[in-house]
CSV table of C-alpha atoms in Angstrom, one decimal:
chain,number,residue,atom,x,y,z
K,486,MET,CA,-55.1,-69.9,-33.4
K,487,LEU,CA,-51.7,-68.8,-32.2
K,488,GLU,CA,-53.2,-67.9,-28.8
K,489,GLU,CA,-54.6,-71.4,-28.5
K,490,LEU,CA,-51.2,-72.9,-29.5
K,491,LEU,CA,-49.5,-70.8,-26.8
K,492,ALA,CA,-52.1,-71.8,-24.2
K,493,LEU,CA,-51.1,-75.4,-25.0
K,494,ASP,CA,-47.5,-74.5,-24.4
K,495,HIS,CA,-46.3,-75.0,-28.0
K,496,SER,CA,-43.0,-73.3,-28.4
K,497,GLY,CA,-42.6,-71.6,-31.7
K,498,ALA,CA,-46.1,-70.1,-31.7
K,499,GLU,CA,-44.9,-66.7,-30.5
K,500,TYR,CA,-45.8,-64.0,-32.9
K,501,ASP,CA,-45.6,-60.3,-33.7
K,502,ALA,CA,-48.8,-58.7,-34.8
K,503,TRP,CA,-48.7,-55.7,-37.1
K,504,LEU,CA,-51.5,-53.1,-37.3
K,505,ILE,CA,-52.9,-52.8,-40.8
K,506,ARG,CA,-55.3,-49.8,-40.9
K,507,ILE,CA,-57.7,-50.7,-43.7
K,508,ASP,CA,-59.5,-47.4,-43.3
K,509,GLN,CA,-56.2,-45.7,-44.3
K,510,GLY,CA,-55.4,-48.2,-47.1
K,511,ASP,CA,-52.4,-49.8,-45.4
K,512,GLN,CA,-53.3,-53.1,-47.1
K,513,PHE,CA,-52.5,-51.6,-50.5
K,514,GLY,CA,-48.9,-50.5,-49.5
K,515,SER,CA,-46.1,-52.3,-51.2
K,516,GLY,CA,-45.0,-54.0,-47.9
K,517,PHE,CA,-48.3,-55.7,-47.4
K,518,VAL,CA,-48.9,-56.5,-51.0
K,519,ALA,CA,-45.6,-58.3,-51.0
K,520,LEU,CA,-47.1,-60.6,-48.3
K,521,ASN,CA,-50.5,-60.9,-49.8
K,522,PRO,CA,-50.9,-60.0,-53.5
K,523,ASN,CA,-54.7,-60.0,-52.9
K,524,SER,CA,-54.3,-57.0,-50.4
K,525,LYS,CA,-56.6,-58.7,-47.9
K,526,ILE,CA,-56.2,-59.4,-44.2
K,527,PRO,CA,-55.1,-61.7,-42.6
K,528,ALA,CA,-51.6,-62.7,-43.7
K,529,LEU,CA,-48.9,-64.6,-42.0
K,530,VAL,CA,-45.2,-64.9,-42.5
K,531,ASP,CA,-43.5,-67.9,-40.9
K,532,GLN,CA,-39.9,-66.8,-40.3
K,533,ALA,CA,-39.1,-69.9,-38.3
K,534,THR,CA,-38.4,-71.8,-41.5
K,535,PRO,CA,-35.2,-71.8,-43.5
K,536,MET,CA,-37.0,-69.7,-46.1
K,537,PRO,CA,-39.8,-67.5,-44.8
K,538,VAL,CA,-43.2,-68.9,-45.8
K,539,ARG,CA,-46.1,-66.5,-46.7
K,540,VAL,CA,-49.6,-67.7,-46.1
K,541,PHE,CA,-52.8,-65.7,-46.6
K,542,GLU,CA,-56.5,-66.3,-46.4
K,543,SER,CA,-57.9,-67.3,-43.0
K,544,GLY,CA,-58.6,-71.0,-43.9
K,545,ALA,CA,-55.1,-71.5,-45.3
K,546,ILE,CA,-53.6,-70.0,-42.2
K,547,LEU,CA,-55.6,-72.2,-39.9
K,548,ILE,CA,-54.6,-75.4,-41.9
K,549,TYR,CA,-51.0,-74.3,-42.2
K,550,LEU,CA,-50.6,-73.7,-38.4
K,551,ALA,CA,-52.5,-76.9,-37.5
K,552,GLU,CA,-50.2,-79.0,-39.8
K,553,LYS,CA,-47.1,-77.2,-38.6
K,554,PHE,CA,-47.8,-77.9,-34.9
K,555,GLY,CA,-49.6,-81.2,-35.4
K,556,VAL,CA,-52.7,-80.2,-33.5
K,557,PHE,CA,-56.4,-79.5,-34.2
K,558,LEU,CA,-56.5,-81.7,-37.3
K,559,PRO,CA,-58.1,-85.2,-37.1
K,560,THR,CA,-56.1,-88.2,-38.1
K,561,GLU,CA,-59.1,-90.5,-38.8
K,562,ASN,CA,-60.1,-90.3,-42.5
K,563,ARG,CA,-63.8,-89.8,-42.0
K,564,ARG,CA,-63.1,-86.8,-39.7
K,565,ALA,CA,-60.3,-85.5,-41.8
K,566,CYS,CA,-62.7,-85.1,-44.7
K,567,ARG,CA,-64.8,-82.8,-42.7
K,568,MET,CA,-62.0,-80.6,-41.5
K,569,PRO,CA,-62.0,-78.1,-44.4
K,570,ILE,CA,-65.7,-77.7,-44.0
K,571,VAL,CA,-65.4,-76.9,-40.3
K,572,ALA,CA,-62.5,-74.5,-41.0
K,573,ALA,CA,-64.6,-72.7,-43.6
K,574,LEU,CA,-67.5,-72.4,-41.3
K,575,ALA,CA,-65.3,-71.1,-38.5
K,576,VAL,CA,-63.8,-68.3,-40.5
K,577,GLY,CA,-66.2,-67.7,-43.3
K,578,LYS,CA,-69.8,-67.6,-41.9
K,579,ARG,CA,-70.2,-64.2,-43.4
K,580,ALA,CA,-68.7,-65.2,-46.7
K,581,LEU,CA,-71.0,-68.2,-46.9
K,582,THR,CA,-74.0,-66.0,-46.0
K,583,LEU,CA,-73.1,-63.6,-48.8
K,584,ALA,CA,-72.5,-66.4,-51.3
K,585,GLU,CA,-75.9,-67.9,-50.4
K,586,ALA,CA,-77.6,-64.5,-50.7
K,587,SER,CA,-76.1,-63.8,-54.1
K,588,ALA,CA,-77.0,-67.2,-55.4
K,589,THR,CA,-80.6,-66.9,-54.4
K,590,SER,CA,-81.2,-63.2,-55.2
K,591,THR,CA,-82.1,-61.6,-58.5
K,592,PRO,CA,-79.5,-59.1,-59.6
K,593,THR,CA,-80.8,-55.5,-59.8
K,594,ARG,CA,-79.4,-52.8,-62.1
K,595,ARG,CA,-78.2,-49.8,-60.3
K,596,PRO,CA,-77.9,-46.4,-62.0
K,597,GLY,CA,-74.4,-46.0,-63.3
K,598,SER,CA,-73.5,-49.7,-63.1
K,599,ASN,CA,-72.1,-51.7,-66.0
K,600,MET,CA,-74.3,-54.7,-65.4
K,601,ARG,CA,-76.4,-55.6,-68.4
């Protein structure tokens, strides 16, 4: 979303991206865990505020940036109610698919699992 904000000429949307190599476990290092205690990507630190603001989870980052820059969020009540759903679909199609699959499938016991 920062790219879209820059394309709309919003000053303050400049950012530094840091490479987190999940195949090497970078997300479990103390520096990243300080940003996101869940050790998951993405994470954002807004240092343009008097006190740095940490935001993690894709949907939360989208809503934080939309509110900060006053764009991409509807002002009409009826549309505003749908915004979280649209954001969730935009960033969580895979998560929704996995949740749906787990809700409709029968658990299977795998050798060595603790599931009873």
